[in-house]
Amino acid sequence: MIKETEPFYEAEKTLRLLYPKGLFVTAGKEQPNTMTIGWGNLGINWSKPCFTILVAGSRYTHSLIERDGEFTVSVPYTEMARELAYVGTHSGRDEDKYESCNLKTAAGIHIPTAHIDCIGMHYECKVIDVLEVSRDRLDPAVYEKRYAKTQDFHTVYFGEILASYLQEE
Ligand SMILES: Cc1cc2nc3c(=O)[nH]c(=O)nc-3n(C[C@H](O)[C@H](O)[C@H](O)COP(=O)(O)O)c2cc1C
């Protein structure tokens, strides 16, 4: 059963599960793909409720969000460590990850992009601004730790939360 909620319903639970366990991010209107995120924020930007996520330029999901301007975030309330690890270490460029780890998607309710069919919270988001992380003003310690070797900088997507809901079963 799906219960529509206000955007920050169980926000604390979402943030506790985001790090270090990770959440599912799905993008791709016609052919969806899902990756794991561990970095992000729930909050208000420009008076709008937003889920802000950081996606590295190398991710296949990055190209899908760039193309479609939307994504969903799914917060699993049951144990899905195996699935989070799988979609967080394999790329949708090379395979259909849903088949590989038996994950199911469900159709979006307010946007075309699907979400993971799991018990938990779901957020449907439209990208309303995009920032590129760069070396310029980044804490040098963060640069050294996260980017010096790979130069695989993250893009910050501000996703206005158009709908949020709790899937109870
Ligand atoms: C726990 C966990 C958290 C992660 N957090 C992020 C993140 O916040 N941003 C990011 O770009 N990649 C993150 N990743 C890595 C991506 O999920 C991973 O590179 C994935 O394979 C990308 O899939 P894609 O190429 O199909 O988009 C994380 C991986 C794990 C296991």
Coordinates of N, CA and C and ligand atoms in Angstrom, one line a residue:
M1 N 0.8 -1.2 0.0 CA 0.0 0.0 0.0 C 0.9 1.3 0.0
I2 N 0.5 2.3 -0.8 CA 1.2 3.5 -0.9 C 0.5 4.6 -0.1
K3 N 1.2 5.3 0.7 CA 0.6 6.4 1.5 C 1.4 7.7 1.1
E4 N 0.7 8.6 0.5 CA 1.4 9.9 0.1 C 1.7 10.7 1.4
T5 N 2.9 11.3 1.5 CA 3.3 12.0 2.7 C 3.8 13.4 2.4
E6 N 4.0 14.2 3.4 CA 4.7 15.4 3.2 C 6.2 15.1 3.0
P7 N 6.9 16.0 2.3 CA 8.3 15.7 1.9 C 9.2 15.3 3.1
F8 N 9.0 15.8 4.2 CA 10.0 15.6 5.3 C 9.5 14.6 6.3
Y9 N 8.4 13.8 6.0 CA 7.9 12.8 6.8 C 9.0 11.7 6.9
E10 N 9.4 11.5 8.2 CA 10.5 10.5 8.4 C 11.8 10.9 7.8
A11 N 12.1 12.2 7.8 CA 13.3 12.7 7.2 C 14.5 12.2 8.0
E12 N 14.4 12.1 9.3 CA 15.5 11.7 10.1 C 15.9 10.2 9.7
K13 N 14.9 9.4 9.5 CA 15.1 8.0 9.1 C 15.8 7.9 7.8
T14 N 15.4 8.7 6.8 CA 16.0 8.8 5.5 C 17.5 9.1 5.6
L15 N 17.8 10.1 6.4 CA 19.2 10.6 6.5 C 20.0 9.5 7.3
R16 N 19.4 8.9 8.3 CA 20.2 7.8 9.0 C 20.5 6.7 8.1
L17 N 19.6 6.4 7.1 CA 19.8 5.2 6.2 C 20.7 5.6 5.1
L18 N 20.7 6.9 4.7 CA 21.6 7.4 3.6 C 23.0 7.0 3.8
Y19 N 23.5 7.3 5.0 CA 24.9 7.1 5.3 C 25.1 6.3 6.6
P20 N 25.8 5.2 6.6 CA 26.7 4.7 5.6 C 26.0 3.6 4.7
K21 N 24.7 3.2 5.0 CA 24.2 2.1 4.2 C 23.9 2.4 2.8
G22 N 23.4 3.6 2.5 CA 23.1 4.0 1.1 C 21.6 3.8 0.7
L23 N 21.2 4.6 -0.2 CA 19.8 4.6 -0.8 C 19.9 4.3 -2.3
F24 N 18.8 4.0 -2.8 CA 18.7 3.7 -4.3 C 18.3 5.0 -5.0
V25 N 19.1 5.4 -6.1 CA 18.7 6.4 -7.0 C 18.4 5.8 -8.3
T26 N 17.2 6.1 -8.9 CA 16.8 5.6 -10.2 C 16.7 6.7 -11.2
A27 N 17.2 6.6 -12.4 CA 17.0 7.6 -13.4 C 16.8 6.9 -14.8
G28 N 16.3 7.6 -15.7 CA 16.0 7.0 -17.1 C 14.5 6.8 -17.2
K29 N 13.9 7.7 -18.0 CA 12.5 7.7 -18.1 C 11.9 6.4 -18.8
E30 N 12.6 6.0 -19.9 CA 12.1 4.9 -20.6 C 12.7 3.6 -20.1
Q31 N 14.0 3.6 -20.0 CA 14.7 2.4 -19.5 C 15.5 2.8 -18.3
P32 N 14.9 2.5 -17.1 CA 15.5 3.0 -15.9 C 16.8 2.2 -15.5
N33 N 17.6 2.9 -14.7 CA 18.8 2.3 -14.1 C 18.9 2.8 -12.7
T34 N 19.5 2.0 -11.8 CA 19.6 2.3 -10.4 C 21.0 2.2 -9.9
M35 N 21.4 3.2 -9.1 CA 22.7 3.2 -8.5 C 22.5 3.4 -7.0
T36 N 23.5 3.3 -6.2 CA 23.5 3.6 -4.8 C 24.1 5.0 -4.5
I37 N 23.5 5.7 -3.6 CA 24.1 7.0 -3.2 C 24.3 6.9 -1.7
G38 N 25.4 7.5 -1.2 CA 25.7 7.7 0.2 C 25.8 9.1 0.6
W39 N 25.8 10.0 -0.4 CA 25.9 11.4 -0.1 C 24.7 12.1 -0.7
G40 N 24.2 13.0 0.1 CA 23.0 13.8 -0.3 C 22.4 14.6 0.8
N41 N 21.4 15.3 0.6 CA 20.8 16.2 1.6 C 19.3 16.3 1.3
L42 N 18.5 16.3 2.4 CA 17.1 16.6 2.3 C 17.0 18.0 2.9
G43 N 16.3 18.9 2.2 CA 16.2 20.3 2.8 C 15.4 21.2 1.9
I44 N 15.5 22.5 2.2 CA 14.8 23.5 1.4 C 15.8 24.4 0.6
N45 N 15.5 24.5 -0.6 CA 16.3 25.4 -1.5 C 15.3 26.3 -2.3
W46 N 15.5 27.6 -2.3 CA 14.6 28.5 -3.1 C 13.1 28.2 -2.6
S47 N 12.9 28.0 -1.3 CA 11.6 27.7 -0.7 C 10.9 26.4 -1.2
K48 N 11.7 25.6 -1.8 CA 11.2 24.3 -2.3 C 11.8 23.1 -1.6
P49 N 11.0 22.1 -1.2 CA 11.6 20.9 -0.6 C 12.4 20.2 -1.6
C50 N 13.7 19.9 -1.3 CA 14.6 19.3 -2.2 C 15.3 18.0 -1.7
F51 N 15.6 17.1 -2.5 CA 16.5 16.0 -2.3 C 17.7 16.3 -3.2
T52 N 18.8 16.7 -2.6 CA 20.0 17.0 -3.3 C 21.0 15.8 -3.3
I53 N 21.4 15.4 -4.5 CA 22.3 14.3 -4.5 C 23.6 14.6 -5.3
L54 N 24.7 13.9 -5.0 CA 26.0 14.1 -5.6 C 26.3 12.8 -6.4
V55 N 26.4 13.0 -7.7 CA 26.6 11.9 -8.7 C 27.9 12.2 -9.5
A56 N 28.8 11.2 -9.4 CA 30.1 11.4 -10.1 C 29.9 11.3 -11.6
G57 N 30.7 12.1 -12.3 CA 30.6 12.2 -13.8 C 30.7 10.8 -14.5
S58 N 31.4 9.9 -13.9 CA 31.6 8.6 -14.5 C 30.4 7.7 -14.5
R59 N 29.4 8.0 -13.6 CA 28.3 7.0 -13.5 C 27.4 7.1 -14.7
Y60 N 26.9 5.9 -15.1 CA 25.9 5.9 -16.2 C 24.6 6.7 -15.8
T61 N 24.3 6.6 -14.5 CA 23.1 7.3 -14.0 C 23.3 8.8 -14.2
H62 N 24.5 9.3 -14.2 CA 24.8 10.7 -14.4 C 24.3 11.1 -15.8
S63 N 24.6 10.3 -16.8 CA 24.1 10.7 -18.2 C 22.6 10.6 -18.3
L64 N 21.9 9.7 -17.5 CA 20.5 9.7 -17.6 C 19.8 10.9 -16.9
I65 N 20.4 11.3 -15.8 CA 19.8 12.5 -15.1 C 20.1 13.7 -16.0
E66 N 21.3 13.8 -16.6 CA 21.5 14.9 -17.5 C 20.5 15.0 -18.7
R67 N 20.2 13.8 -19.2 CA 19.3 13.7 -20.3 C 17.8 14.0 -19.9
D68 N 17.4 13.4 -18.8 CA 15.9 13.5 -18.5 C 15.6 14.5 -17.4
G69 N 16.5 15.0 -16.6 CA 16.3 16.0 -15.6 C 15.4 15.6 -14.5
E70 N 15.4 14.3 -14.2 CA 14.6 13.8 -13.1 C 15.2 12.5 -12.5
F71 N 14.9 12.2 -11.3 CA 15.3 11.0 -10.6 C 14.4 10.7 -9.5
T72 N 14.5 9.4 -9.0 CA 13.8 9.1 -7.8 C 14.8 8.6 -6.8
V73 N 14.4 8.7 -5.5 CA 15.2 8.2 -4.4 C 14.3 7.2 -3.6
S74 N 14.8 6.0 -3.4 CA 14.1 5.0 -2.7 C 14.9 4.6 -1.4
V75 N 14.2 4.6 -0.3 CA 14.8 4.4 1.0 C 14.3 3.0 1.5
P76 N 15.1 2.0 1.4 CA 14.6 0.7 1.8 C 14.5 0.5 3.4
Y77 N 13.4 0.1 3.8 CA 13.2 -0.1 5.3 C 13.5 -1.5 5.7
T78 N 13.6 -2.4 4.7 CA 13.9 -3.8 5.1 C 15.4 -4.0 4.6
E79 N 16.0 -5.1 5.1 CA 17.4 -5.3 4.8 C 17.6 -5.5 3.3
M80 N 18.3 -4.6 2.6 CA 18.6 -4.8 1.2 C 20.1 -4.5 1.0
A81 N 20.9 -4.9 1.9 CA 22.4 -4.6 1.8 C 23.0 -5.2 0.6
R82 N 22.5 -6.4 0.2 CA 23.1 -7.1 -0.9 C 22.8 -6.3 -2.2
E83 N 21.6 -5.9 -2.3 CA 21.1 -5.1 -3.5 C 21.8 -3.8 -3.6
L84 N 21.9 -3.1 -2.5 CA 22.6 -1.8 -2.4 C 24.1 -2.0 -2.8
A85 N 24.7 -3.0 -2.3 CA 26.1 -3.3 -2.7 C 26.2 -3.6 -4.2
Y86 N 25.3 -4.3 -4.7 CA 25.4 -4.7 -6.1 C 25.2 -3.5 -7.1
V87 N 24.1 -2.8 -6.9 CA 23.9 -1.6 -7.8 C 24.9 -0.5 -7.5
G88 N 25.6 -0.6 -6.4 CA 26.6 0.4 -6.1 C 28.0 0.1 -6.5
T89 N 28.1 -1.1 -7.2 CA 29.5 -1.5 -7.6 C 29.5 -2.0 -9.1
H90 N 28.3 -2.0 -9.7 CA 28.2 -2.4 -11.1 C 27.5 -1.3 -11.9
S91 N 27.8 -1.2 -13.2 CA 27.3 -0.2 -14.0 C 26.2 -0.6 -14.9
G92 N 25.1 0.2 -15.0 CA 24.1 -0.1 -15.9 C 24.5 0.1 -17.4
R93 N 25.7 0.6 -17.6 CA 26.3 0.6 -18.9 C 26.6 -0.8 -19.5
D94 N 26.9 -1.7 -18.5 CA 27.4 -3.0 -18.9 C 26.3 -4.1 -18.8
E95 N 25.3 -3.8 -18.0 CA 24.3 -4.9 -17.8 C 23.0 -4.3 -17.3
D96 N 22.0 -5.2 -17.3 CA 20.7 -4.9 -16.6 C 20.8 -5.3 -15.2
K97 N 21.0 -4.3 -14.3 CA 21.2 -4.7 -12.9 C 20.0 -5.3 -12.2
Y98 N 18.8 -5.0 -12.7 CA 17.6 -5.5 -12.1 C 17.6 -7.0 -12.3
E99 N 18.0 -7.5 -13.4 CA 18.0 -8.9 -13.6 C 19.1 -9.5 -12.8
S100 N 20.3 -8.9 -12.7 CA 21.4 -9.5 -12.0 C 21.1 -9.7 -10.5
C101 N 20.4 -8.7 -9.9 CA 20.1 -8.9 -8.5 C 18.7 -8.9 -8.1
N102 N 17.8 -9.3 -9.1 CA 16.4 -9.5 -8.8 C 15.7 -8.4 -8.1
L103 N 16.0 -7.2 -8.6 CA 15.4 -6.0 -8.0 C 14.2 -5.7 -9.0
K104 N 13.1 -5.1 -8.4 CA 12.0 -4.8 -9.2 C 11.7 -3.3 -9.1
T105 N 11.3 -2.7 -10.3 CA 10.9 -1.3 -10.2 C 9.4 -1.2 -10.3
A106 N 8.9 0.0 -9.8 CA 7.5 0.3 -9.9 C 7.3 1.6 -10.7
A107 N 6.2 1.7 -11.4 CA 6.0 3.0 -12.2 C 6.0 4.2 -11.3
G108 N 6.5 5.3 -11.8 CA 6.4 6.6 -11.1 C 4.9 7.0 -11.0
I109 N 4.7 7.7 -9.9 CA 3.3 8.2 -9.7 C 3.0 9.5 -10.3
H110 N 4.0 10.5 -10.1 CA 3.8 11.8 -10.6 C 4.8 12.2 -11.8
I111 N 5.9 11.3 -11.9 CA 6.8 11.5 -13.0 C 7.0 10.2 -13.7
P112 N 7.6 10.3 -15.0 CA 7.8 9.0 -15.7 C 8.8 8.1 -15.1
T113 N 9.8 8.6 -14.4 CA 10.8 7.8 -13.9 C 10.3 6.8 -12.8
A114 N 10.7 5.6 -12.9 CA 10.3 4.6 -11.9 C 11.1 4.7 -10.6
H115 N 10.7 3.9 -9.6 CA 11.4 3.8 -8.4 C 11.5 2.3 -8.0
I116 N 12.3 2.0 -7.0 CA 12.5 0.6 -6.6 C 11.3 0.2 -5.9
D117 N 10.8 -1.0 -6.2 CA 9.6 -1.5 -5.6 C 10.0 -2.2 -4.2
C118 N 10.0 -1.4 -3.2 CA 10.5 -1.9 -1.9 C 9.7 -1.2 -0.8
I119 N 9.6 -1.8 0.4 CA 9.0 -1.2 1.5 C 9.9 0.0 2.0
G120 N 9.3 1.1 2.1 CA 10.2 2.3 2.6 C 9.6 3.6 2.0
M121 N 10.4 4.6 2.1 CA 10.0 6.0 1.6 C 10.6 6.1 0.2
H122 N 9.8 6.9 -0.6 CA 10.2 7.1 -2.0 C 10.0 8.6 -2.3
Y123 N 10.9 9.2 -3.0 CA 10.9 10.6 -3.4 C 11.0 10.7 -4.9
E124 N 10.1 11.5 -5.5 CA 10.1 11.7 -7.0 C 10.6 13.2 -7.2
C125 N 11.7 13.3 -7.9 CA 12.4 14.6 -7.9 C 12.6 15.1 -9.4
K126 N 12.4 16.4 -9.5 CA 12.7 17.1 -10.8 C 13.9 18.0 -10.5
V127 N 14.9 17.9 -11.4 CA 16.2 18.7 -11.2 C 15.8 20.2 -11.5
I128 N 16.1 21.0 -10.5 CA 15.9 22.5 -10.7 C 17.2 23.3 -10.7
D129 N 18.3 22.7 -10.3 CA 19.6 23.3 -10.5 C 20.7 22.3 -10.4
V130 N 21.8 22.6 -11.0 CA 22.9 21.7 -11.1 C 24.2 22.5 -10.8
L131 N 25.0 22.0 -10.0 CA 26.3 22.6 -9.7 C 27.4 21.5 -9.9
E132 N 28.6 21.9 -10.4 CA 29.7 21.0 -10.6 C 30.7 21.2 -9.4
V133 N 31.0 20.2 -8.8 CA 32.1 20.3 -7.8 C 33.4 20.5 -8.5
S134 N 34.2 21.4 -8.1 CA 35.5 21.7 -8.7 C 36.5 21.9 -7.6
R135 N 37.8 21.9 -8.1 CA 38.8 22.1 -7.1 C 38.9 23.5 -6.5
D136 N 38.4 24.5 -7.2 CA 38.6 25.9 -6.9 C 38.4 26.2 -5.4
R137 N 37.2 25.9 -4.9 CA 37.0 26.3 -3.5 C 36.8 25.1 -2.5
L138 N 37.2 24.0 -3.0 CA 37.0 22.8 -2.2 C 38.1 22.7 -1.2
D139 N 37.7 22.2 0.0 CA 38.7 22.0 1.1 C 39.8 21.1 0.5
P140 N 41.1 21.5 0.5 CA 42.2 20.7 -0.1 C 42.2 19.3 0.5
A141 N 41.8 19.1 1.7 CA 41.9 17.8 2.3 C 40.8 16.9 1.6
V142 N 39.7 17.5 1.3 CA 38.6 16.7 0.6 C 39.1 16.4 -0.8
Y143 N 39.7 17.4 -1.5 CA 40.2 17.2 -2.8 C 41.2 16.0 -2.8
E144 N 42.1 16.0 -1.9 CA 43.2 15.0 -1.9 C 42.5 13.6 -1.7
K145 N 41.6 13.6 -0.7 CA 41.0 12.3 -0.4 C 40.0 11.7 -1.4
R146 N 39.3 12.6 -2.1 CA 38.2 12.2 -2.9 C 38.5 12.3 -4.4
Y147 N 39.3 13.2 -4.8 CA 39.4 13.5 -6.3 C 40.8 13.5 -6.9
A148 N 41.9 13.6 -6.0 CA 43.2 13.8 -6.6 C 43.6 12.7 -7.6
K149 N 43.2 11.4 -7.2 CA 43.6 10.3 -8.1 C 42.8 10.2 -9.3
T150 N 41.4 10.3 -9.1 CA 40.5 10.0 -10.3 C 40.1 11.2 -11.1
Q151 N 40.1 12.4 -10.5 CA 39.5 13.6 -11.1 C 38.1 13.4 -11.5
D152 N 37.4 12.4 -10.9 CA 36.0 12.1 -11.2 C 35.1 12.9 -10.3
F153 N 35.0 14.2 -10.6 CA 34.2 15.1 -9.8 C 32.7 14.8 -9.8
H154 N 32.1 15.2 -8.7 CA 30.6 15.0 -8.6 C 29.9 16.2 -9.2
T155 N 28.7 15.9 -9.7 CA 27.7 16.9 -10.0 C 26.7 16.9 -8.9
V156 N 26.3 18.1 -8.5 CA 25.3 18.2 -7.4 C 24.0 18.5 -8.1
Y157 N 23.0 17.6 -7.9 CA 21.7 17.8 -8.5 C 20.7 18.2 -7.4
F158 N 20.1 19.4 -7.6 CA 19.0 19.8 -6.7 C 17.7 19.3 -7.2
G159 N 17.2 18.3 -6.5 CA 15.9 17.7 -7.0 C 14.7 18.2 -6.2
E160 N 13.9 19.0 -6.9 CA 12.7 19.4 -6.1 C 11.8 18.2 -5.9
I161 N 11.4 18.0 -4.7 CA 10.5 16.8 -4.4 C 9.1 17.1 -4.8
L162 N 8.7 16.4 -5.9 CA 7.3 16.6 -6.4 C 6.3 15.7 -5.7
A163 N 6.8 14.6 -5.2 CA 5.9 13.7 -4.5 C 6.8 12.8 -3.6
S164 N 6.2 12.5 -2.5 CA 6.9 11.6 -1.5 C 5.9 10.6 -1.0
Y165 N 6.2 9.4 -0.8 CA 5.3 8.4 -0.3 C 5.9 7.3 0.4
L166 N 5.2 6.7 1.3 CA 5.6 5.5 2.1 C 5.0 4.3 1.5
Q167 N 5.8 3.4 1.1 CA 5.3 2.1 0.7 C 5.3 1.1 1.8
E168 N 4.1 0.7 2.3 CA 4.0 -0.1 3.5 C 4.1 -1.6 3.3
E169 N 3.8 -2.1 2.2 CA 3.9 -3.5 2.0 C 4.1 -3.8 0.5
Ligands
LIG1 C1 27.2 2.6 -0.2 C2 27.6 3.3 -1.5 C3 27.4 4.6 -1.6 C4 27.7 5.3 -2.8 N1 27.4 6.6 -2.9 C5 27.6 7.3 -4.1 C6 27.3 8.7 -4.2 O1 26.8 9.3 -3.3 N2 27.6 9.2 -5.4 C7 28.1 8.6 -6.5 O2 28.4 9.1 -7.6 N3 28.4 7.2 -6.4 C8 28.2 6.6 -5.2 N4 28.4 5.2 -5.1 C9 28.9 4.5 -6.3 C10 27.9 4.2 -7.4 O3 26.7 3.7 -6.8 C11 28.5 3.1 -8.3 O4 29.6 3.7 -9.0 C12 27.5 2.6 -9.3 O5 28.0 1.4 -9.8 C13 27.1 3.5 -10.5 O6 26.2 2.8 -11.3 P1 25.8 3.3 -12.8 O7 27.1 3.4 -13.6 O8 24.9 2.3 -13.3 O9 25.2 4.7 -12.6 C14 28.1 4.6 -3.9 C15 28.3 3.2 -3.8 C16 28.0 2.5 -2.6 C17 28.2 1.0 -2.5

